[in-house]
XYZ file of C-alpha atoms in Angstrom:
557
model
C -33.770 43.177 10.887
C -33.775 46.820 9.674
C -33.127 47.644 5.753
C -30.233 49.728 6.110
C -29.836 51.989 2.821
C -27.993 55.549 2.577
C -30.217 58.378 2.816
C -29.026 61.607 0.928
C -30.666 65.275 1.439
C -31.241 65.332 -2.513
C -33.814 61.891 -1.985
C -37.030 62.162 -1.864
C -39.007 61.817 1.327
C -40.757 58.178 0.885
C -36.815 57.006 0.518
C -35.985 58.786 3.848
C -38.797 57.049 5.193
C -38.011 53.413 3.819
C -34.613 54.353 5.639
C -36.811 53.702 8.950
C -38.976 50.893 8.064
C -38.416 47.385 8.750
C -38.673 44.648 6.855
C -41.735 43.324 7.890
C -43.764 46.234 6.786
C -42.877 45.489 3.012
C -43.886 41.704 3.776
C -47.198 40.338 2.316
C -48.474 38.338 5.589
C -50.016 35.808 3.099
C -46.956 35.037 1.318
C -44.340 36.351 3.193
C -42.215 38.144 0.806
C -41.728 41.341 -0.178
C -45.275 42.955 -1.604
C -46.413 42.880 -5.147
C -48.789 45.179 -6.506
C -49.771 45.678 -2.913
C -53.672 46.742 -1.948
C -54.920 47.991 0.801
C -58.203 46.273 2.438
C -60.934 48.503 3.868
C -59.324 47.627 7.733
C -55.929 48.893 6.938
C -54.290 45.837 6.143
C -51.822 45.672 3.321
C -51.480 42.370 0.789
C -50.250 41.450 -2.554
C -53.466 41.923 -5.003
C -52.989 38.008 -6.045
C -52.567 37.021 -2.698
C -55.519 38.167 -1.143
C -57.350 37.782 -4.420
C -57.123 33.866 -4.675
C -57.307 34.206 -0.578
C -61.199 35.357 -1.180
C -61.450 32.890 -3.981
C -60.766 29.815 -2.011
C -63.317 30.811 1.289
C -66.866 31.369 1.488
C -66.754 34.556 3.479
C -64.644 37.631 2.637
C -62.086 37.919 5.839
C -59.362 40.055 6.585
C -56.294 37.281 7.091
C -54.581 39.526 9.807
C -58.017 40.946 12.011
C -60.525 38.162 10.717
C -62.956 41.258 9.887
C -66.090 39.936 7.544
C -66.916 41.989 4.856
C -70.743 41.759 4.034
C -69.233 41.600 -0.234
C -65.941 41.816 -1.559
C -64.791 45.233 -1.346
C -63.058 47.050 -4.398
C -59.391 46.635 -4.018
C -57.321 49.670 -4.607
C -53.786 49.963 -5.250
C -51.766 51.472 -1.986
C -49.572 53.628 -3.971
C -47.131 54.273 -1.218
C -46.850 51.127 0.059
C -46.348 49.660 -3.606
C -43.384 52.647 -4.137
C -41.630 51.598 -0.927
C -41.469 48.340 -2.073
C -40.240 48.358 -4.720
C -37.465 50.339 -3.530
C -36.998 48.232 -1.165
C -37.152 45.239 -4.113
C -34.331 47.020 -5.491
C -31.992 47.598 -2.417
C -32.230 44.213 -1.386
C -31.496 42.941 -4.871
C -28.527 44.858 -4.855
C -27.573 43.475 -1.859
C -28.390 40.136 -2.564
C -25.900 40.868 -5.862
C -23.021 41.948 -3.569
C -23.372 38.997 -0.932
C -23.996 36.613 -3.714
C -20.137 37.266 -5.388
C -19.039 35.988 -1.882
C -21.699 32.962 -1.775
C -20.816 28.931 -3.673
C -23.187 28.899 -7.034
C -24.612 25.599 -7.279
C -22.800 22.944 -8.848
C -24.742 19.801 -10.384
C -25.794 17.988 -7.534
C -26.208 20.451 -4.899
C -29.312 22.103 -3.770
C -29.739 25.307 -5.972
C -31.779 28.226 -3.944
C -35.294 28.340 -5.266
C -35.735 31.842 -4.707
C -32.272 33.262 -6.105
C -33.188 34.393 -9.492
C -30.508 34.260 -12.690
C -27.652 32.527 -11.279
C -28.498 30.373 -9.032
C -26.735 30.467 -5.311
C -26.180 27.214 -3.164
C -29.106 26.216 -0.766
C -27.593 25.996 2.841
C -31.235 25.172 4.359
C -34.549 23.944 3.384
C -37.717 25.287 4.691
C -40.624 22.064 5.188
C -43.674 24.966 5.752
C -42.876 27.037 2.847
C -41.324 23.702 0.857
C -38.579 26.005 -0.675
C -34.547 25.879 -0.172
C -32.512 29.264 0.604
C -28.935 30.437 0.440
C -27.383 32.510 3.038
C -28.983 36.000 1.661
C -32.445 34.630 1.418
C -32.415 32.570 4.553
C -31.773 35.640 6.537
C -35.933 36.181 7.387
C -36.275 32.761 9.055
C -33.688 33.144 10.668
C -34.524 36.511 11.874
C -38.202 36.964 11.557
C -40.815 35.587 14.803
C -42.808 33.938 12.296
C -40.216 32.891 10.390
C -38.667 31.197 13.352
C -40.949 28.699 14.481
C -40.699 26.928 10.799
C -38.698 23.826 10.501
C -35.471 24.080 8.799
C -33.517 21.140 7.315
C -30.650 20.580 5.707
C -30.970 21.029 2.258
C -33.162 18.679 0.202
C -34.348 18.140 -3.523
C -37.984 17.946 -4.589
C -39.242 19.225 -1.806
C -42.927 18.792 -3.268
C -42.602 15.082 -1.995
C -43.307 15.978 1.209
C -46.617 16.712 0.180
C -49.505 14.651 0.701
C -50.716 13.838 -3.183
C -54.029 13.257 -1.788
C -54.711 16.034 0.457
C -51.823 18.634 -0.580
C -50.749 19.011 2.979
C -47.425 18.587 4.839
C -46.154 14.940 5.464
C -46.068 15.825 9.153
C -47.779 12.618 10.961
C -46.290 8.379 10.618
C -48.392 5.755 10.355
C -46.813 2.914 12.506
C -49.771 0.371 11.049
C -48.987 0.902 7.516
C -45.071 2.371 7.953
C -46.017 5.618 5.474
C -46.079 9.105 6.489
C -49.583 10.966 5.953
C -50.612 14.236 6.373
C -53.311 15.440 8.979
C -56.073 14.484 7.107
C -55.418 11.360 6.156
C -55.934 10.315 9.675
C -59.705 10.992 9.388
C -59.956 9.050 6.257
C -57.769 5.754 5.375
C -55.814 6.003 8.229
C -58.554 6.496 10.658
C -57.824 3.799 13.422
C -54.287 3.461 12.634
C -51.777 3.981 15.181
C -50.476 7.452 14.083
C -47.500 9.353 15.328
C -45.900 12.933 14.594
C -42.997 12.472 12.049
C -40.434 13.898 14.731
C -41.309 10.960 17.238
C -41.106 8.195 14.544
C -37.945 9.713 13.688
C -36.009 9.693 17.034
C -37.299 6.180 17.377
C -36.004 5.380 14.010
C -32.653 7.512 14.714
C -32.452 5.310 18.170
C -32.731 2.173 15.858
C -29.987 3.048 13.183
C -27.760 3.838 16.068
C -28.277 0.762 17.460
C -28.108 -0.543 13.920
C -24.664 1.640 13.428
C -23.115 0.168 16.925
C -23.811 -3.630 15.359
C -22.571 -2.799 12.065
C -19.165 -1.237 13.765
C -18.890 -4.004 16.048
C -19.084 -6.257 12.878
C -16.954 -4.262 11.052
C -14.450 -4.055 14.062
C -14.739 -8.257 13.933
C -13.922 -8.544 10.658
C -11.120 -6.270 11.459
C -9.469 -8.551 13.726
C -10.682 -11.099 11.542
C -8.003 -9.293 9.064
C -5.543 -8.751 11.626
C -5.953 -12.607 12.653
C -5.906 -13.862 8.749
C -2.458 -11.475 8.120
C -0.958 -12.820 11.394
C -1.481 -16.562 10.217
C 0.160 -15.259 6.821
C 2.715 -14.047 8.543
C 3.352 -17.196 10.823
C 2.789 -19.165 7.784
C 5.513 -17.053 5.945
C 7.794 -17.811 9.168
C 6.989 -21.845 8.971
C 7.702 -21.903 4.830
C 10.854 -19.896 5.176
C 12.302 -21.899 8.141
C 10.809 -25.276 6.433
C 12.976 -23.880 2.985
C 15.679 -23.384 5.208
C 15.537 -26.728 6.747
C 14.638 -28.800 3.717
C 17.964 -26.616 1.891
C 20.066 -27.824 4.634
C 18.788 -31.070 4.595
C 18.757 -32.122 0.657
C 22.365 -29.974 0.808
C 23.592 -32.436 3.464
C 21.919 -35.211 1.035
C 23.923 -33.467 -2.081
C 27.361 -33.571 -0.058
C 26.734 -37.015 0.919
C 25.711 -38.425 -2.538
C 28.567 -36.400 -4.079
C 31.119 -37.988 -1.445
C 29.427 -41.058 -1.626
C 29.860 -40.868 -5.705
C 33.588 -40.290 -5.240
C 34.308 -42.763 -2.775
C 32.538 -45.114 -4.896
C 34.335 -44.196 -7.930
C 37.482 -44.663 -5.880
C 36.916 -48.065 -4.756
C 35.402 -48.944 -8.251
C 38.788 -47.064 -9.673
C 41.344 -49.268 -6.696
C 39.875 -52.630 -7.282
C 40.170 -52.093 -11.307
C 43.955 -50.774 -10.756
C 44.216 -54.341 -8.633
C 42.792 -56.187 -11.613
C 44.680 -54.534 -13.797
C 47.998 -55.109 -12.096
C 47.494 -58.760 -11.314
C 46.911 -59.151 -15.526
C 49.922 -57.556 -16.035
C 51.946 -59.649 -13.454
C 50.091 -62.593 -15.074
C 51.068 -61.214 -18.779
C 54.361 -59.960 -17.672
C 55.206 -64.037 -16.474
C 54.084 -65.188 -19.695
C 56.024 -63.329 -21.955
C 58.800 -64.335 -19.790
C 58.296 -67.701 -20.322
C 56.990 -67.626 -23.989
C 60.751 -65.545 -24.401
C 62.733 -68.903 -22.529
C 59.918 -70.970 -24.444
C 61.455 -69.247 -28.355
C 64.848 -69.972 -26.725
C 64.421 -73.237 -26.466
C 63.000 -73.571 -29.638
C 65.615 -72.171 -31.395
C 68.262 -74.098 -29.874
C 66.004 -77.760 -30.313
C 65.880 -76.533 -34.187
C 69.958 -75.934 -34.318
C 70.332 -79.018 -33.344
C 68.034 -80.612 -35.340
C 69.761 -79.505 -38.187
C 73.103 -80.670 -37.295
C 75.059 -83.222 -39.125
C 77.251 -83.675 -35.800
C 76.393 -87.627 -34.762
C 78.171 -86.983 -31.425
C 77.126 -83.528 -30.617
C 73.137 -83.570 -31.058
C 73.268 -87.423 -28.762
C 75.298 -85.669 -26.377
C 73.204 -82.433 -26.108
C 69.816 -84.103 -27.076
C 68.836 -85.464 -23.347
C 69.328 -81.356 -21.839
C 67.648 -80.152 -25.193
C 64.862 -82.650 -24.881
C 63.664 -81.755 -21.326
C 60.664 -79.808 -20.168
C 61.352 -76.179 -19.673
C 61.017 -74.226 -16.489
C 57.114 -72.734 -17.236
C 54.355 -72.790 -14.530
C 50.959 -74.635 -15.491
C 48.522 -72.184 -16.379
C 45.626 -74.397 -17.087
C 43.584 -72.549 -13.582
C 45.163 -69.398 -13.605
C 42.662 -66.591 -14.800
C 41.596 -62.699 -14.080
C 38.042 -62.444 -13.492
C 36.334 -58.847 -13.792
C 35.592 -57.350 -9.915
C 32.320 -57.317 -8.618
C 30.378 -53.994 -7.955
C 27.350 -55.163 -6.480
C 28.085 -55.341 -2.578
C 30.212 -51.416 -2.961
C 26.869 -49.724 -4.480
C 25.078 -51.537 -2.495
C 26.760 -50.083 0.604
C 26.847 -46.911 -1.020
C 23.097 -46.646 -1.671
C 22.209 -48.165 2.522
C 25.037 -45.846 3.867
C 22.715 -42.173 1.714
C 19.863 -44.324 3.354
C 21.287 -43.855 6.816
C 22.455 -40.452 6.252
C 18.999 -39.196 4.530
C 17.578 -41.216 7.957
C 19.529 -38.995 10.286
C 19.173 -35.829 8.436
C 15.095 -36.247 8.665
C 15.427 -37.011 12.265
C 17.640 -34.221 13.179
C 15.030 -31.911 11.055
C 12.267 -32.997 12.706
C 13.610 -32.726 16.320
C 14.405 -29.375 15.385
C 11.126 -28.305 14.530
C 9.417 -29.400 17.686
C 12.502 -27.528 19.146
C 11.163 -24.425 18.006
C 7.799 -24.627 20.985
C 11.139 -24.875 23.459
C 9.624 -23.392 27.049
C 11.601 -22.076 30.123
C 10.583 -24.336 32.912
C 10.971 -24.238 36.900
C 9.704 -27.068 39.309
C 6.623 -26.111 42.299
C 7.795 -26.601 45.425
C 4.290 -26.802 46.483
C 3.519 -29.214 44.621
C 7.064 -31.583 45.315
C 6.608 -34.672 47.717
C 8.468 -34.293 51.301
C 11.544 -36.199 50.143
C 12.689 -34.668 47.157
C 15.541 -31.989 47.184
C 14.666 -29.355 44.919
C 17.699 -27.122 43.954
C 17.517 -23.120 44.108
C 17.387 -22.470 40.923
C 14.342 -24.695 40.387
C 15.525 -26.675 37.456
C 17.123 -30.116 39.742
C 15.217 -32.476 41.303
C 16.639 -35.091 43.587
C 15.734 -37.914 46.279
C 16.385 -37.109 49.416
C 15.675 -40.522 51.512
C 14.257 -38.493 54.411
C 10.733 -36.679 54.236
C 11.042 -32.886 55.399
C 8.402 -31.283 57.017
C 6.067 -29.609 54.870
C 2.519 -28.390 54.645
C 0.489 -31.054 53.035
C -1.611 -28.669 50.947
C -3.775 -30.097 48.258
C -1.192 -29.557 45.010
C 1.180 -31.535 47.001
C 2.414 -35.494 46.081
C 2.138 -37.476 49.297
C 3.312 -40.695 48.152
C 4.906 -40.994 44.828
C 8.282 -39.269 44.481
C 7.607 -36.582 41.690
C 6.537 -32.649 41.097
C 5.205 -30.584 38.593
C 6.912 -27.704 36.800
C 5.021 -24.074 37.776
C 4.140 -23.516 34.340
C 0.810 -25.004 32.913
C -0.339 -24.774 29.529
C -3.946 -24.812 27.964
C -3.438 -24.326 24.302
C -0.561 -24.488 21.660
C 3.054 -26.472 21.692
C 5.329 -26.780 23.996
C 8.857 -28.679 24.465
C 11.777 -29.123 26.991
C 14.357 -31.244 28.013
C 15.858 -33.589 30.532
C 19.259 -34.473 31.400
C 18.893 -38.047 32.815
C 22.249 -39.019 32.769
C 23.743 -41.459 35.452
C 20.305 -42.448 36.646
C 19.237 -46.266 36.632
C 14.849 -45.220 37.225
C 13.360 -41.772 35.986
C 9.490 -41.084 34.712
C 8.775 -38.002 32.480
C 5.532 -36.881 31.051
C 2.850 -34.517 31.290
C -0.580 -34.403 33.061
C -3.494 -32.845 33.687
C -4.403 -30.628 36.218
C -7.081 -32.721 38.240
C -4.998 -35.826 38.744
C -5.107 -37.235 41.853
C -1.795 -36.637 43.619
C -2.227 -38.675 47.207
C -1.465 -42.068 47.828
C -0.632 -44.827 45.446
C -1.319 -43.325 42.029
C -2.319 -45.042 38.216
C 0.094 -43.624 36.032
C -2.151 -44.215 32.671
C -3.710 -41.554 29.817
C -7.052 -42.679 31.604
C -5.727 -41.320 35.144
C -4.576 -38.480 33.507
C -0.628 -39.042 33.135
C 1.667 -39.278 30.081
C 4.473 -40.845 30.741
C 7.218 -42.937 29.829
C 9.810 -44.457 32.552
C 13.388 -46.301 32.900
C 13.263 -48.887 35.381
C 16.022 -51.102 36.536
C 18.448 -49.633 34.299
C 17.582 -50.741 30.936
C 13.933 -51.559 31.128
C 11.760 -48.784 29.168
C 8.490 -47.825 29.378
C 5.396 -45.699 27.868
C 2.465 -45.857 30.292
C 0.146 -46.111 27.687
C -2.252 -48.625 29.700
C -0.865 -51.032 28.743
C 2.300 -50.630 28.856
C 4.586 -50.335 26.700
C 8.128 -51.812 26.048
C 10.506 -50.030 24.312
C 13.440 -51.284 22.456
C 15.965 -48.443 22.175
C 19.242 -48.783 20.086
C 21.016 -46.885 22.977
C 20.222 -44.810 26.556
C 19.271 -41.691 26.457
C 20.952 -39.001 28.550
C 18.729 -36.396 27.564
C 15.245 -36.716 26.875
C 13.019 -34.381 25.165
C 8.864 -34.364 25.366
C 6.890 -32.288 22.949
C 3.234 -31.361 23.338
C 0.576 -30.518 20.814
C -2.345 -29.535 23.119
C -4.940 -29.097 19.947
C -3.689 -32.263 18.138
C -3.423 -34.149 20.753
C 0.226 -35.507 20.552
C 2.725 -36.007 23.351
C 5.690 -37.367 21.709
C 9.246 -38.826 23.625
C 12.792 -37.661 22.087
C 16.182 -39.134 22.753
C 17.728 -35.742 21.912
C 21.634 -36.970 21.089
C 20.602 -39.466 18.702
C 17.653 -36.667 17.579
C 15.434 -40.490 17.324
C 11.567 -40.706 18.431
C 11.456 -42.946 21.628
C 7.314 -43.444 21.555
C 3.897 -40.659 20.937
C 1.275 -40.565 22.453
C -1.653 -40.016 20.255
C -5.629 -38.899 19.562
C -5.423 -37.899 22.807
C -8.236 -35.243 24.502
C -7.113 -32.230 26.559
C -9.579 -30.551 28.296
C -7.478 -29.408 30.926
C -4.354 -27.579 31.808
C -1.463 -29.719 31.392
C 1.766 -29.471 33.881
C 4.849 -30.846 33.167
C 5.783 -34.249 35.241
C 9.116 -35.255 36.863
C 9.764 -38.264 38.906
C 13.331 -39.071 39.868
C 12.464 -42.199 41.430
C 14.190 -43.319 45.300
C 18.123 -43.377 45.182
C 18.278 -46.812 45.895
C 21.244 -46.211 48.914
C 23.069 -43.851 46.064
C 22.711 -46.187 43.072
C 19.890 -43.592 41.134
C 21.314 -40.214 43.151
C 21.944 -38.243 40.077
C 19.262 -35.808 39.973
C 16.535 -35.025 36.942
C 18.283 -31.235 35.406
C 15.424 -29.512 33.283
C 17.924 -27.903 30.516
C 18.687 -25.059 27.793
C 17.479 -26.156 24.818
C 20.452 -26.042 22.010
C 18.748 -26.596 18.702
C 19.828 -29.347 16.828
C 22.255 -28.486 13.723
């Protein structure tokens, strides 16, 4: 760049001039900044007297640095008294400007890079230089950013103690990596303990490296974006967990205040009975007491009257009223009659077996109404539906038809045994739905697995891949556990509900009026999608015509 500075008529003509030089003429070419004492060498060249002092002192031969001429001795340095005035004007002008731009510039705080060649206050680095191993704010960054020389050094962002980039051994650059011993070394060092090492340049070890920690980065964000979900999945499971401990307050509230209202109306009714057979007691002892003052009243009477007449003097009148005197008087013979306290036993005793009953029912009800809560919407395959059942439109009836229509026999489709599968299939998690069954005399429910053979005669068993439970012959019940099964039930169900727990291995059987557990399968092993099973068995000439009606499910109050 060109040092700009105002140039009045009243200057002198070595100002004018410095008006037209550029920087690089006030440059020492040994160490690049602006010349200090500056001498002049018998070639022409211009250098700071240090510089090209201790230049001469390090080498052998006496060289010009710029032309390489040899001098046969050191020639006598004299001051270039032109050069050294333009200079320092030109020391001056860009101090001033360096004063100007600096008001605009960040001083370093602690902990930032301070510029190393600022002097008094101390500007903010915005690059480091690795060839001249100082730092430089804006101002004094300007020449290698500007400058040809200047250019080709390697700027960085800005760094502390530069001098560690030195090689302690050789005081040159860190510029070369030593794969074999993972240290960076200067130039030298790969002629002495680093020989026959493999040895790279610092800027190839370093996109390597840079590839590495990228890869490195991508693993660490794909970790980090696991454990994210990880998070996500761990608040979602608080959350359902939340959902299950709210609805199971809820529940267990309504239960133990169904429990309260019971005991409480069992208490009074208790009390009352305990209250009507002591009012009984009490008012048979007071018929009892109420006779026998009656008769202890006749009894004084009598008494009275025997004693008159004892005490008469009348010969005629106590023989003649003796024999009516002397008889027994009306009184009943007490000798068995008694009031014995009530007994209590058999009424608590009722009491306590009837809060049984109703604790029993409430439990029931709650736990039917939690498996309610996987309820799934359902609709039976036609596909899959063997060629006599009637299927209605809405794909939630299924019927016998007696005659077998004419349909494709494709692979998903029963053959033989009068049944189909529901659409839906399900790998993972709970599900539950119900079954009207009312009016029929032979149904089978279940669920199986998807590979189950579905031609011919089939083995409904857990080992052929079937859950099921049936009704046969009107009253005869069924699980297909293989063995069977029989069930005793306390009444027919007319709506049936199955629940599946694919992970725990459950399928459980629920008689949903009476909200009462009809038989579970469990331990079982899924492995497989499961499908729904319904077989409505042959309609026996009309006697089992009712259909199987997949419906709503109304949770359970």
């Amino acid at each position: 760049m060109f040092f700009h500075t105002s140039c009045p008529q009243s200057v002198d003509m070595s100002a004018a001039a410095s008006c037209l030089l550029t920087e690089d003429q006030f440059l020492c070419s040994i160490c690049l900044d602006v010349f200090t004492d500056p001498v002049t060498t018998p070639c022409g060249h211009n250098f700071c007297k240090t510089c090209i002092t201790e230049h001469w002192d390090k080498n052998v031969q006496c060289q010009c640095p710029n032309c390489k001429e040899v001098f046969d001795s050191r020639p006598q340095l004299r001051v270039n008294t032109f050069i050294s005035e333009m200079a320092a004007q030109f020391r001056q002008s860009a101090q001033q400007k360096v004063s100007s731009s600096s008001s605009e510039q960040q001083v370093s705080e602690p902990g930032e890079v301070p510029c190393d060649v600022c002097t008094g206050t101390k500007l903010k680095a915005l690059k480091s230089c690795l060839v001249c191993l100082e730092s430089y704010c804006e101002t004094h960054l300007e020449r290698h950013l500007t400058r040809s020389r200047l250019k080709r050094h390697q700027l960085i962002d800005p760094v502390e103690n530069l001098e560690d980039r030195i090689c302690p051994e050789h005081d040159k650059l860190l510029e070369l990596f030593c794969k074999t011993d993972q240290t960076c070394v200067c130039m030298l060092c790969t002629h002495s303990d680093h020989k026959t090492h493999n040895v790279v340049p610092l800027k190839e070890e370093y996109e390597g490296k840079k590839a590495e920690l990228g890869k490195t980065d991508a693993e660490i964000q794909q970790m980090i974006q696991k454990r994210r979900l990880k998070i996500e999945e761990i608040k979602h499971s608080v959350e359902l967990s939340k959902e299950d401990a709210d609805r199971e307050t809820a529940d267990g509230v309504q239960v133990f205040t169904a429990l309260k209202e019971s005991v409480e109306r069992s208490q009074a009714e208790l009390i009352d009975t305990i209250k009507e057979k002591q009012k009984k007691t009490e008012k048979q002892a007071e018929g009892f007491i109420k006779e026998l003052e009656q008769e202890i009243s006749e009894l004084k009477k009598r008494s009275a009257e025997v004693k008159q007449l004892s005490q008469s003097e009348d010969h005629l009148h106590l023989l003649q009223s003796f024999t009516s005197l002397n008889a027994a008087p009306p009184t009943k013979d007490w000798t068995e009659v008694s009031v014995r306290p009530s007994s209590y036993e058999g009424t608590v005793r009722r009491a306590v077996n009837q809060l049984k009953e109703t604790l029993s029912k409430q439990m029931k009800k709650l736990k039917l109404k939690r498996v309610q809560q996987s309820a799934v919407d359902l609709t039976l395959d036609p596909d899959t539906a063997q060629p006599e059942l009637i299927l209605s439109d809405d794909g939630k009836q299924v019927k016998d038809g007696d005659v077998a229509k004419n349909l494709p026999d494709n692979p998903e489709r029963f053959d033989t045994c009068a049944c189909v599968l529901a659409k839906q299939s399900f790998s993972s998690g709970r599900f539950y739905y119900e079954v009207q069954v009312k009016g029929k005399t032979d149904w089978t429910l279940g669920v199986v697995r998807e590979s189950i053979n579905r031609k011919g005669d089939i083995t409904l068993s857990p080992q052929d891949g079937y859950w099921t439970i049936w009704l046969r012959n009107e009253n005869e019940y069924k699980a297909l556990a293989g063995p069977s099964v029989l069930l005793s039930l306390k009444s027919r169900p007319e709506k049936v509900g199955v629940f599946v727990d694919y992970e725990e291995g459950l399928v459980s059987f629920y008689d949903v009026d009476a909200a009462a557990l009809l038989y579970s399968f469990t331990g079982c092993c899924f492995t497989e999608k499961l499908y729904p099973y319904f077989g409505p068995s042959p309609n026996f000439a009309g006697k089992n015509s009712a259909p199987l009606i997949i419906s709503p499910v109304n949770h359970t109050e």
